[in-house]
Amino acid sequence: MNSTLIFGVIDKIAKTPGKNDKQAILETAMKDEQFADVIVRALNPFITYGIAKRFPVVPNGTNAEFDSSTLDLLNDLASRGLSGNAAKEALGEHLARLNEHSHELLWRIVLKDLRAGFGDSSVNKVAKGTLPVFPYQRCCLPKDAKLKEWDWAGGVISQEKADGMYCNINKDQGSVITMTTRQGNPLPVEKFPEIEWEIQNTFLPDTQSHGEILVEVDGVIAKRAIGNGIINRVLDGGDFLPNERPVFRVWDQIPLSSVAPKCKINHAYSSRLQVLLKQLQALLPMHKPSEVTPLFYTGKAVQLIETRIVHSIKEAYAHYLEVLRRKGEGTIVKKKTAIWKDGTSKEQVKLKLEAPCELEVFGWNDGEGKNADMFGSLKCRTCDHLLEVNVSGFSDALRREIWENIDEWTGNGKGGAIITVISNEILLPSASNPLHSLFLPRFEERRHDKDCADSLERVFAQFEAAIKKLEDIE
């Protein structure tokens, strides 16, 4: 497959709306050696080319396709055998001789953005092991960590859990900046000029900084659904409006040259945080760090995530409750000695609010994938019909059992099963949904001893009770 045909397939995938249909085209195309090579060069997160932005190139009207010299050029850029002005000159000369579609394809490879609507997870699904998985450190939950054994007297770091889009910002040894999602998909750096400028003038080369992108709308941080919607609009080729500004709230930084699948960075988190703070100090105004004042750097576009030192589990939950009260998502507590590793860490714990409620099942939604012959989720509601939510979280055996007795579970309009649902937040009515809903609802059990669901007022009371329980922690 030549480069023009490869571009045509990528463009076709980009214009195909259904995820399964995209996957089918990709699966067929990945059998072609040249197509697969382009995908690896463009999407492997550990291959970069040292050029972050387009620059003007005047085509000379030829119909040339990719050839061995194209691959040699990409190899030289990736190894930094070509860098700086020499790299731009060589790339410009090569781009000028390519036909229109090959020209565009080479740009997309160099900028690490195929604009095709798929990333490494889709590629690995149809061609297992083609791309390395981008390392990511996850938090565990309190039930999986021995919080009481932590060194609370010596201080534990408590940070707000940002309610935005996770982002890695890489600054390589040549100071070229790239931005990627959790899955390693590239973000267009040119759409985030303030963030890029502050990183360029603040952070050290050979670093990967971890944080979340949030969006200020009229000077106020927007909720996740709104902010991420704006970011996705920009990723689809749009722009931030004059009253919208992205900010990057950062909490960690590791050496970019050490980033690899299953890697470990054996530097204590407190040390990594101090190095990060020194870089931020060079540019951003700050509150004086202390054990009672948040270590919160208020730069224009790059900010330290709200950070405190707490000395007891009760203090940790007090910070968590403070964030909840102002409608934040929650907090994460971290040992000062925590290392960084690819995987789930028991040295950093996500505190979260969970509350149960009893809801009535009144319908079901079609299943997809392996559940295509059954239901996907159950439609549930409060007794006053002021809250509705789709609930899942069933084992395969239970899902089959429910499906075989679906009329009895849904009640056929005469009152369905009462089930206990665990969730993390009550979602208020919006322009797209006039009813209340729940955030991350999960099935807990069927209540055969009840024939009436909770009211919306009762659901609110359950969340208030859960908060009160946290407030009583000693």
JSON list of C-alpha atoms in Angstrom, two decimals, residues 117-309:
[
{"chain": "A", "resi": 117, "resn": "GLY", "atom": "CA", "xyz": [-10.36, 8.95, 15.67]},
{"chain": "A", "resi": 118, "resn": "PHE", "atom": "CA", "xyz": [-8.47, 5.93, 17.02]},
{"chain": "A", "resi": 119, "resn": "GLY", "atom": "CA", "xyz": [-5.46, 5.35, 19.26]},
{"chain": "A", "resi": 120, "resn": "ASP", "atom": "CA", "xyz": [-3.21, 2.64, 20.64]},
{"chain": "A", "resi": 121, "resn": "SER", "atom": "CA", "xyz": [-6.00, 0.69, 22.33]},
{"chain": "A", "resi": 122, "resn": "SER", "atom": "CA", "xyz": [-7.86, 0.29, 19.01]},
{"chain": "A", "resi": 123, "resn": "VAL", "atom": "CA", "xyz": [-4.68, -0.75, 17.22]},
{"chain": "A", "resi": 124, "resn": "ASN", "atom": "CA", "xyz": [-3.75, -3.30, 19.89]},
{"chain": "A", "resi": 125, "resn": "LYS", "atom": "CA", "xyz": [-7.27, -4.69, 19.83]},
{"chain": "A", "resi": 126, "resn": "VAL", "atom": "CA", "xyz": [-6.96, -5.68, 16.16]},
{"chain": "A", "resi": 127, "resn": "ALA", "atom": "CA", "xyz": [-3.20, -6.36, 16.20]},
{"chain": "A", "resi": 128, "resn": "LYS", "atom": "CA", "xyz": [-2.18, -7.36, 19.71]},
{"chain": "A", "resi": 129, "resn": "GLY", "atom": "CA", "xyz": [1.14, -5.99, 20.96]},
{"chain": "A", "resi": 130, "resn": "THR", "atom": "CA", "xyz": [1.69, -3.61, 18.03]},
{"chain": "A", "resi": 131, "resn": "LEU", "atom": "CA", "xyz": [2.05, -0.56, 20.27]},
{"chain": "A", "resi": 132, "resn": "PRO", "atom": "CA", "xyz": [3.46, -0.32, 23.80]},
{"chain": "A", "resi": 133, "resn": "VAL", "atom": "CA", "xyz": [0.91, 0.70, 26.40]},
{"chain": "A", "resi": 134, "resn": "PHE", "atom": "CA", "xyz": [1.60, 4.11, 27.90]},
{"chain": "A", "resi": 135, "resn": "PRO", "atom": "CA", "xyz": [2.57, 3.83, 31.59]},
{"chain": "A", "resi": 136, "resn": "TYR", "atom": "CA", "xyz": [0.03, 5.20, 34.05]},
{"chain": "A", "resi": 137, "resn": "GLN", "atom": "CA", "xyz": [-0.04, 5.16, 37.84]},
{"chain": "A", "resi": 138, "resn": "ARG", "atom": "CA", "xyz": [-3.46, 4.45, 39.33]},
{"chain": "A", "resi": 139, "resn": "CYS", "atom": "CA", "xyz": [-4.72, 5.05, 42.85]},
{"chain": "A", "resi": 140, "resn": "CYS", "atom": "CA", "xyz": [-6.22, 2.34, 44.99]},
{"chain": "A", "resi": 141, "resn": "LEU", "atom": "CA", "xyz": [-9.28, 2.65, 47.22]},
{"chain": "A", "resi": 142, "resn": "PRO", "atom": "CA", "xyz": [-9.21, 2.85, 51.04]},
{"chain": "A", "resi": 143, "resn": "LYS", "atom": "CA", "xyz": [-10.30, -0.79, 51.37]},
{"chain": "A", "resi": 144, "resn": "ASP", "atom": "CA", "xyz": [-7.12, -1.86, 49.56]},
{"chain": "A", "resi": 145, "resn": "ALA", "atom": "CA", "xyz": [-4.67, 0.22, 51.63]},
{"chain": "A", "resi": 146, "resn": "LYS", "atom": "CA", "xyz": [-3.64, 0.04, 55.28]},
{"chain": "A", "resi": 147, "resn": "LEU", "atom": "CA", "xyz": [-4.24, 3.72, 55.99]},
{"chain": "A", "resi": 148, "resn": "LYS", "atom": "CA", "xyz": [-4.01, 3.32, 59.77]},
{"chain": "A", "resi": 149, "resn": "GLU", "atom": "CA", "xyz": [-0.40, 2.15, 59.41]},
{"chain": "A", "resi": 150, "resn": "TRP", "atom": "CA", "xyz": [0.71, 5.24, 57.49]},
{"chain": "A", "resi": 151, "resn": "ASP", "atom": "CA", "xyz": [3.04, 7.80, 59.10]},
{"chain": "A", "resi": 152, "resn": "TRP", "atom": "CA", "xyz": [0.38, 10.39, 59.84]},
{"chain": "A", "resi": 153, "resn": "ALA", "atom": "CA", "xyz": [2.49, 12.04, 62.55]},
{"chain": "A", "resi": 154, "resn": "GLY", "atom": "CA", "xyz": [5.20, 12.74, 59.97]},
{"chain": "A", "resi": 155, "resn": "GLY", "atom": "CA", "xyz": [2.64, 14.10, 57.53]},
{"chain": "A", "resi": 156, "resn": "VAL", "atom": "CA", "xyz": [0.72, 12.72, 54.56]},
{"chain": "A", "resi": 157, "resn": "ILE", "atom": "CA", "xyz": [0.18, 14.63, 51.31]},
{"chain": "A", "resi": 158, "resn": "SER", "atom": "CA", "xyz": [-3.47, 15.32, 50.45]},
{"chain": "A", "resi": 159, "resn": "GLN", "atom": "CA", "xyz": [-4.36, 16.63, 47.00]},
{"chain": "A", "resi": 160, "resn": "GLU", "atom": "CA", "xyz": [-7.55, 17.56, 45.25]},
{"chain": "A", "resi": 161, "resn": "LYS", "atom": "CA", "xyz": [-8.64, 15.08, 42.58]},
{"chain": "A", "resi": 162, "resn": "ALA", "atom": "CA", "xyz": [-8.99, 17.25, 39.52]},
{"chain": "A", "resi": 163, "resn": "ASP", "atom": "CA", "xyz": [-12.24, 17.01, 37.59]},
{"chain": "A", "resi": 164, "resn": "GLY", "atom": "CA", "xyz": [-10.92, 17.29, 34.04]},
{"chain": "A", "resi": 165, "resn": "MET", "atom": "CA", "xyz": [-9.02, 15.41, 31.32]},
{"chain": "A", "resi": 166, "resn": "TYR", "atom": "CA", "xyz": [-5.82, 13.59, 32.32]},
{"chain": "A", "resi": 167, "resn": "CYS", "atom": "CA", "xyz": [-2.77, 14.73, 30.39]},
{"chain": "A", "resi": 168, "resn": "ASN", "atom": "CA", "xyz": [0.96, 13.96, 30.21]},
{"chain": "A", "resi": 169, "resn": "ILE", "atom": "CA", "xyz": [3.13, 16.86, 29.10]},
{"chain": "A", "resi": 170, "resn": "ASN", "atom": "CA", "xyz": [6.47, 15.68, 27.75]},
{"chain": "A", "resi": 171, "resn": "LYS", "atom": "CA", "xyz": [9.47, 17.98, 27.36]},
{"chain": "A", "resi": 172, "resn": "ASP", "atom": "CA", "xyz": [12.24, 16.05, 25.63]},
{"chain": "A", "resi": 173, "resn": "GLN", "atom": "CA", "xyz": [15.98, 16.64, 25.85]},
{"chain": "A", "resi": 174, "resn": "GLY", "atom": "CA", "xyz": [15.71, 19.06, 22.97]},
{"chain": "A", "resi": 175, "resn": "SER", "atom": "CA", "xyz": [12.97, 20.97, 24.83]},
{"chain": "A", "resi": 176, "resn": "VAL", "atom": "CA", "xyz": [10.28, 19.96, 22.30]},
{"chain": "A", "resi": 177, "resn": "ILE", "atom": "CA", "xyz": [6.91, 19.78, 24.06]},
{"chain": "A", "resi": 178, "resn": "THR", "atom": "CA", "xyz": [4.22, 17.19, 23.32]},
{"chain": "A", "resi": 179, "resn": "MET", "atom": "CA", "xyz": [0.94, 16.55, 25.11]},
{"chain": "A", "resi": 180, "resn": "THR", "atom": "CA", "xyz": [-0.77, 13.16, 25.31]},
{"chain": "A", "resi": 181, "resn": "THR", "atom": "CA", "xyz": [-3.87, 11.66, 26.87]},
{"chain": "A", "resi": 182, "resn": "ARG", "atom": "CA", "xyz": [-3.79, 8.79, 29.36]},
{"chain": "A", "resi": 183, "resn": "GLN", "atom": "CA", "xyz": [-3.84, 6.34, 26.44]},
{"chain": "A", "resi": 184, "resn": "GLY", "atom": "CA", "xyz": [-0.92, 8.08, 24.72]},
{"chain": "A", "resi": 185, "resn": "ASN", "atom": "CA", "xyz": [-3.03, 9.83, 22.09]},
{"chain": "A", "resi": 186, "resn": "PRO", "atom": "CA", "xyz": [-1.56, 13.22, 21.10]},
{"chain": "A", "resi": 187, "resn": "LEU", "atom": "CA", "xyz": [-3.13, 16.58, 21.86]},
{"chain": "A", "resi": 188, "resn": "PRO", "atom": "CA", "xyz": [-2.50, 19.50, 19.45]},
{"chain": "A", "resi": 189, "resn": "VAL", "atom": "CA", "xyz": [0.04, 21.61, 21.37]},
{"chain": "A", "resi": 190, "resn": "GLU", "atom": "CA", "xyz": [-0.66, 24.63, 19.17]},
{"chain": "A", "resi": 191, "resn": "LYS", "atom": "CA", "xyz": [-4.18, 24.82, 20.65]},
{"chain": "A", "resi": 192, "resn": "PHE", "atom": "CA", "xyz": [-2.72, 25.31, 24.16]},
{"chain": "A", "resi": 193, "resn": "PRO", "atom": "CA", "xyz": [-0.24, 28.19, 23.65]},
{"chain": "A", "resi": 194, "resn": "GLU", "atom": "CA", "xyz": [-0.31, 29.53, 27.24]},
{"chain": "A", "resi": 195, "resn": "ILE", "atom": "CA", "xyz": [0.31, 26.08, 28.69]},
{"chain": "A", "resi": 196, "resn": "GLU", "atom": "CA", "xyz": [3.08, 25.43, 26.18]},
{"chain": "A", "resi": 197, "resn": "TRP", "atom": "CA", "xyz": [4.78, 28.78, 26.91]},
{"chain": "A", "resi": 198, "resn": "GLU", "atom": "CA", "xyz": [4.75, 28.29, 30.68]},
{"chain": "A", "resi": 199, "resn": "ILE", "atom": "CA", "xyz": [6.04, 24.72, 30.40]},
{"chain": "A", "resi": 200, "resn": "GLN", "atom": "CA", "xyz": [8.74, 25.85, 27.99]},
{"chain": "A", "resi": 201, "resn": "ASN", "atom": "CA", "xyz": [9.88, 28.60, 30.37]},
{"chain": "A", "resi": 202, "resn": "THR", "atom": "CA", "xyz": [9.51, 26.62, 33.60]},
{"chain": "A", "resi": 203, "resn": "PHE", "atom": "CA", "xyz": [9.96, 22.86, 33.37]},
{"chain": "A", "resi": 204, "resn": "LEU", "atom": "CA", "xyz": [13.21, 20.97, 32.93]},
{"chain": "A", "resi": 205, "resn": "PRO", "atom": "CA", "xyz": [14.05, 19.06, 29.74]},
{"chain": "A", "resi": 206, "resn": "ASP", "atom": "CA", "xyz": [13.70, 15.24, 29.80]},
{"chain": "A", "resi": 207, "resn": "THR", "atom": "CA", "xyz": [10.59, 15.38, 31.98]},
{"chain": "A", "resi": 208, "resn": "GLN", "atom": "CA", "xyz": [7.09, 14.00, 31.83]},
{"chain": "A", "resi": 209, "resn": "SER", "atom": "CA", "xyz": [4.63, 15.97, 33.96]},
{"chain": "A", "resi": 210, "resn": "HIS", "atom": "CA", "xyz": [1.32, 14.48, 35.05]},
{"chain": "A", "resi": 211, "resn": "GLY", "atom": "CA", "xyz": [-1.84, 16.48, 35.58]},
{"chain": "A", "resi": 212, "resn": "GLU", "atom": "CA", "xyz": [-5.27, 17.30, 34.25]},
{"chain": "A", "resi": 213, "resn": "ILE", "atom": "CA", "xyz": [-6.48, 19.88, 31.79]},
{"chain": "A", "resi": 214, "resn": "LEU", "atom": "CA", "xyz": [-9.48, 21.84, 32.97]},
{"chain": "A", "resi": 215, "resn": "VAL", "atom": "CA", "xyz": [-11.26, 24.70, 31.26]},
{"chain": "A", "resi": 216, "resn": "GLU", "atom": "CA", "xyz": [-12.10, 28.08, 32.72]},
{"chain": "A", "resi": 217, "resn": "VAL", "atom": "CA", "xyz": [-15.32, 29.51, 31.30]},
{"chain": "A", "resi": 218, "resn": "ASP", "atom": "CA", "xyz": [-15.71, 33.20, 32.13]},
{"chain": "A", "resi": 219, "resn": "GLY", "atom": "CA", "xyz": [-12.98, 32.78, 34.75]},
{"chain": "A", "resi": 220, "resn": "VAL", "atom": "CA", "xyz": [-14.61, 29.82, 36.54]},
{"chain": "A", "resi": 221, "resn": "ILE", "atom": "CA", "xyz": [-13.47, 26.20, 36.24]},
{"chain": "A", "resi": 222, "resn": "ALA", "atom": "CA", "xyz": [-16.19, 24.28, 34.41]},
{"chain": "A", "resi": 223, "resn": "LYS", "atom": "CA", "xyz": [-17.52, 20.91, 35.53]},
{"chain": "A", "resi": 224, "resn": "ARG", "atom": "CA", "xyz": [-16.02, 17.83, 33.89]},
{"chain": "A", "resi": 225, "resn": "ALA", "atom": "CA", "xyz": [-18.83, 17.29, 31.36]},
{"chain": "A", "resi": 226, "resn": "ILE", "atom": "CA", "xyz": [-18.62, 20.87, 30.11]},
{"chain": "A", "resi": 227, "resn": "GLY", "atom": "CA", "xyz": [-14.83, 21.21, 30.24]},
{"chain": "A", "resi": 228, "resn": "ASN", "atom": "CA", "xyz": [-14.12, 17.88, 28.58]},
{"chain": "A", "resi": 229, "resn": "GLY", "atom": "CA", "xyz": [-16.76, 18.66, 25.98]},
{"chain": "A", "resi": 230, "resn": "ILE", "atom": "CA", "xyz": [-14.92, 21.87, 25.13]},
{"chain": "A", "resi": 231, "resn": "ILE", "atom": "CA", "xyz": [-11.57, 20.04, 24.96]},
{"chain": "A", "resi": 232, "resn": "ASN", "atom": "CA", "xyz": [-13.06, 17.35, 22.71]},
{"chain": "A", "resi": 233, "resn": "ARG", "atom": "CA", "xyz": [-14.43, 20.09, 20.44]},
{"chain": "A", "resi": 234, "resn": "VAL", "atom": "CA", "xyz": [-10.91, 21.47, 20.14]},
{"chain": "A", "resi": 235, "resn": "LEU", "atom": "CA", "xyz": [-9.47, 17.99, 19.50]},
{"chain": "A", "resi": 236, "resn": "ASP", "atom": "CA", "xyz": [-11.98, 17.62, 16.66]},
{"chain": "A", "resi": 237, "resn": "GLY", "atom": "CA", "xyz": [-10.50, 20.69, 14.97]},
{"chain": "A", "resi": 238, "resn": "GLY", "atom": "CA", "xyz": [-12.33, 23.51, 16.74]},
{"chain": "A", "resi": 239, "resn": "ASP", "atom": "CA", "xyz": [-10.91, 26.30, 18.88]},
{"chain": "A", "resi": 240, "resn": "PHE", "atom": "CA", "xyz": [-11.31, 27.64, 22.38]},
{"chain": "A", "resi": 241, "resn": "LEU", "atom": "CA", "xyz": [-13.74, 30.57, 22.46]},
{"chain": "A", "resi": 242, "resn": "PRO", "atom": "CA", "xyz": [-12.58, 33.95, 23.80]},
{"chain": "A", "resi": 243, "resn": "ASN", "atom": "CA", "xyz": [-14.20, 33.25, 27.20]},
{"chain": "A", "resi": 244, "resn": "GLU", "atom": "CA", "xyz": [-12.66, 29.75, 27.47]},
{"chain": "A", "resi": 245, "resn": "ARG", "atom": "CA", "xyz": [-9.13, 29.09, 28.72]},
{"chain": "A", "resi": 246, "resn": "PRO", "atom": "CA", "xyz": [-7.47, 25.72, 29.34]},
{"chain": "A", "resi": 247, "resn": "VAL", "atom": "CA", "xyz": [-5.34, 25.30, 32.47]},
{"chain": "A", "resi": 248, "resn": "PHE", "atom": "CA", "xyz": [-3.02, 22.45, 33.43]},
{"chain": "A", "resi": 249, "resn": "ARG", "atom": "CA", "xyz": [-3.06, 21.40, 37.08]},
{"chain": "A", "resi": 250, "resn": "VAL", "atom": "CA", "xyz": [0.03, 19.30, 37.73]},
{"chain": "A", "resi": 251, "resn": "TRP", "atom": "CA", "xyz": [0.87, 16.95, 40.60]},
{"chain": "A", "resi": 252, "resn": "ASP", "atom": "CA", "xyz": [3.88, 14.85, 39.55]},
{"chain": "A", "resi": 253, "resn": "GLN", "atom": "CA", "xyz": [6.93, 14.79, 37.31]},
{"chain": "A", "resi": 254, "resn": "ILE", "atom": "CA", "xyz": [9.26, 11.94, 36.32]},
{"chain": "A", "resi": 255, "resn": "PRO", "atom": "CA", "xyz": [12.22, 11.61, 33.91]},
{"chain": "A", "resi": 256, "resn": "LEU", "atom": "CA", "xyz": [10.91, 11.18, 30.36]},
{"chain": "A", "resi": 257, "resn": "SER", "atom": "CA", "xyz": [13.88, 8.97, 29.49]},
{"chain": "A", "resi": 258, "resn": "SER", "atom": "CA", "xyz": [12.78, 6.52, 32.24]},
{"chain": "A", "resi": 259, "resn": "VAL", "atom": "CA", "xyz": [9.22, 6.19, 30.98]},
{"chain": "A", "resi": 260, "resn": "ALA", "atom": "CA", "xyz": [8.54, 2.64, 29.77]},
{"chain": "A", "resi": 261, "resn": "PRO", "atom": "CA", "xyz": [5.91, -0.06, 30.33]},
{"chain": "A", "resi": 262, "resn": "LYS", "atom": "CA", "xyz": [6.12, -1.50, 33.87]},
{"chain": "A", "resi": 263, "resn": "CYS", "atom": "CA", "xyz": [8.69, 1.11, 34.87]},
{"chain": "A", "resi": 264, "resn": "LYS", "atom": "CA", "xyz": [9.40, 2.23, 38.44]},
{"chain": "A", "resi": 265, "resn": "ILE", "atom": "CA", "xyz": [10.85, 5.56, 39.55]},
{"chain": "A", "resi": 266, "resn": "ASN", "atom": "CA", "xyz": [12.39, 5.00, 42.97]},
{"chain": "A", "resi": 267, "resn": "HIS", "atom": "CA", "xyz": [12.37, 8.62, 44.10]},
{"chain": "A", "resi": 268, "resn": "ALA", "atom": "CA", "xyz": [10.09, 9.50, 47.02]},
{"chain": "A", "resi": 269, "resn": "TYR", "atom": "CA", "xyz": [7.04, 11.54, 46.07]},
{"chain": "A", "resi": 270, "resn": "SER", "atom": "CA", "xyz": [8.00, 14.30, 48.50]},
{"chain": "A", "resi": 271, "resn": "SER", "atom": "CA", "xyz": [11.30, 14.70, 46.61]},
{"chain": "A", "resi": 272, "resn": "ARG", "atom": "CA", "xyz": [9.60, 14.68, 43.20]},
{"chain": "A", "resi": 273, "resn": "LEU", "atom": "CA", "xyz": [7.13, 17.27, 44.47]},
{"chain": "A", "resi": 274, "resn": "GLN", "atom": "CA", "xyz": [9.88, 19.56, 45.75]},
{"chain": "A", "resi": 275, "resn": "VAL", "atom": "CA", "xyz": [11.67, 19.45, 42.38]},
{"chain": "A", "resi": 276, "resn": "LEU", "atom": "CA", "xyz": [8.38, 20.30, 40.69]},
{"chain": "A", "resi": 277, "resn": "LEU", "atom": "CA", "xyz": [7.74, 23.18, 43.12]},
{"chain": "A", "resi": 278, "resn": "LYS", "atom": "CA", "xyz": [11.16, 24.70, 42.43]},
{"chain": "A", "resi": 279, "resn": "GLN", "atom": "CA", "xyz": [10.39, 24.78, 38.72]},
{"chain": "A", "resi": 280, "resn": "LEU", "atom": "CA", "xyz": [7.01, 26.40, 39.31]},
{"chain": "A", "resi": 281, "resn": "GLN", "atom": "CA", "xyz": [8.58, 28.93, 41.69]},
{"chain": "A", "resi": 282, "resn": "ALA", "atom": "CA", "xyz": [10.77, 30.22, 38.89]},
{"chain": "A", "resi": 283, "resn": "LEU", "atom": "CA", "xyz": [7.74, 31.54, 37.03]},
{"chain": "A", "resi": 284, "resn": "LEU", "atom": "CA", "xyz": [4.51, 31.44, 38.99]},
{"chain": "A", "resi": 285, "resn": "PRO", "atom": "CA", "xyz": [3.34, 33.48, 41.99]},
{"chain": "A", "resi": 286, "resn": "MET", "atom": "CA", "xyz": [2.63, 31.33, 44.99]},
{"chain": "A", "resi": 287, "resn": "HIS", "atom": "CA", "xyz": [1.17, 31.18, 48.46]},
{"chain": "A", "resi": 288, "resn": "LYS", "atom": "CA", "xyz": [3.81, 30.67, 51.12]},
{"chain": "A", "resi": 289, "resn": "PRO", "atom": "CA", "xyz": [4.06, 26.91, 51.73]},
{"chain": "A", "resi": 290, "resn": "SER", "atom": "CA", "xyz": [3.15, 25.84, 55.21]},
{"chain": "A", "resi": 291, "resn": "GLU", "atom": "CA", "xyz": [1.48, 22.93, 56.91]},
{"chain": "A", "resi": 292, "resn": "VAL", "atom": "CA", "xyz": [-1.83, 24.76, 57.12]},
{"chain": "A", "resi": 293, "resn": "THR", "atom": "CA", "xyz": [-1.92, 26.81, 53.91]},
{"chain": "A", "resi": 294, "resn": "PRO", "atom": "CA", "xyz": [-2.60, 25.03, 50.61]},
{"chain": "A", "resi": 295, "resn": "LEU", "atom": "CA", "xyz": [0.51, 24.73, 48.44]},
{"chain": "A", "resi": 296, "resn": "PHE", "atom": "CA", "xyz": [-1.43, 26.12, 45.49]},
{"chain": "A", "resi": 297, "resn": "TYR", "atom": "CA", "xyz": [0.44, 27.89, 42.71]},
{"chain": "A", "resi": 298, "resn": "THR", "atom": "CA", "xyz": [-1.85, 30.23, 40.82]},
{"chain": "A", "resi": 299, "resn": "GLY", "atom": "CA", "xyz": [-0.16, 30.64, 37.47]},
{"chain": "A", "resi": 300, "resn": "LYS", "atom": "CA", "xyz": [-2.10, 31.67, 34.43]},
{"chain": "A", "resi": 301, "resn": "ALA", "atom": "CA", "xyz": [-2.10, 28.30, 32.74]},
{"chain": "A", "resi": 302, "resn": "VAL", "atom": "CA", "xyz": [0.09, 25.87, 34.73]},
{"chain": "A", "resi": 303, "resn": "GLN", "atom": "CA", "xyz": [-0.81, 25.38, 38.37]},
{"chain": "A", "resi": 304, "resn": "LEU", "atom": "CA", "xyz": [0.08, 22.98, 41.13]},
{"chain": "A", "resi": 305, "resn": "ILE", "atom": "CA", "xyz": [-2.95, 20.92, 42.12]},
{"chain": "A", "resi": 306, "resn": "GLU", "atom": "CA", "xyz": [-4.30, 21.96, 45.52]},
{"chain": "A", "resi": 307, "resn": "THR", "atom": "CA", "xyz": [-1.96, 20.27, 47.98]},
{"chain": "A", "resi": 308, "resn": "ARG", "atom": "CA", "xyz": [-1.90, 20.03, 51.77]},
{"chain": "A", "resi": 309, "resn": "ILE", "atom": "CA", "xyz": [-0.05, 18.21, 54.50]}
]
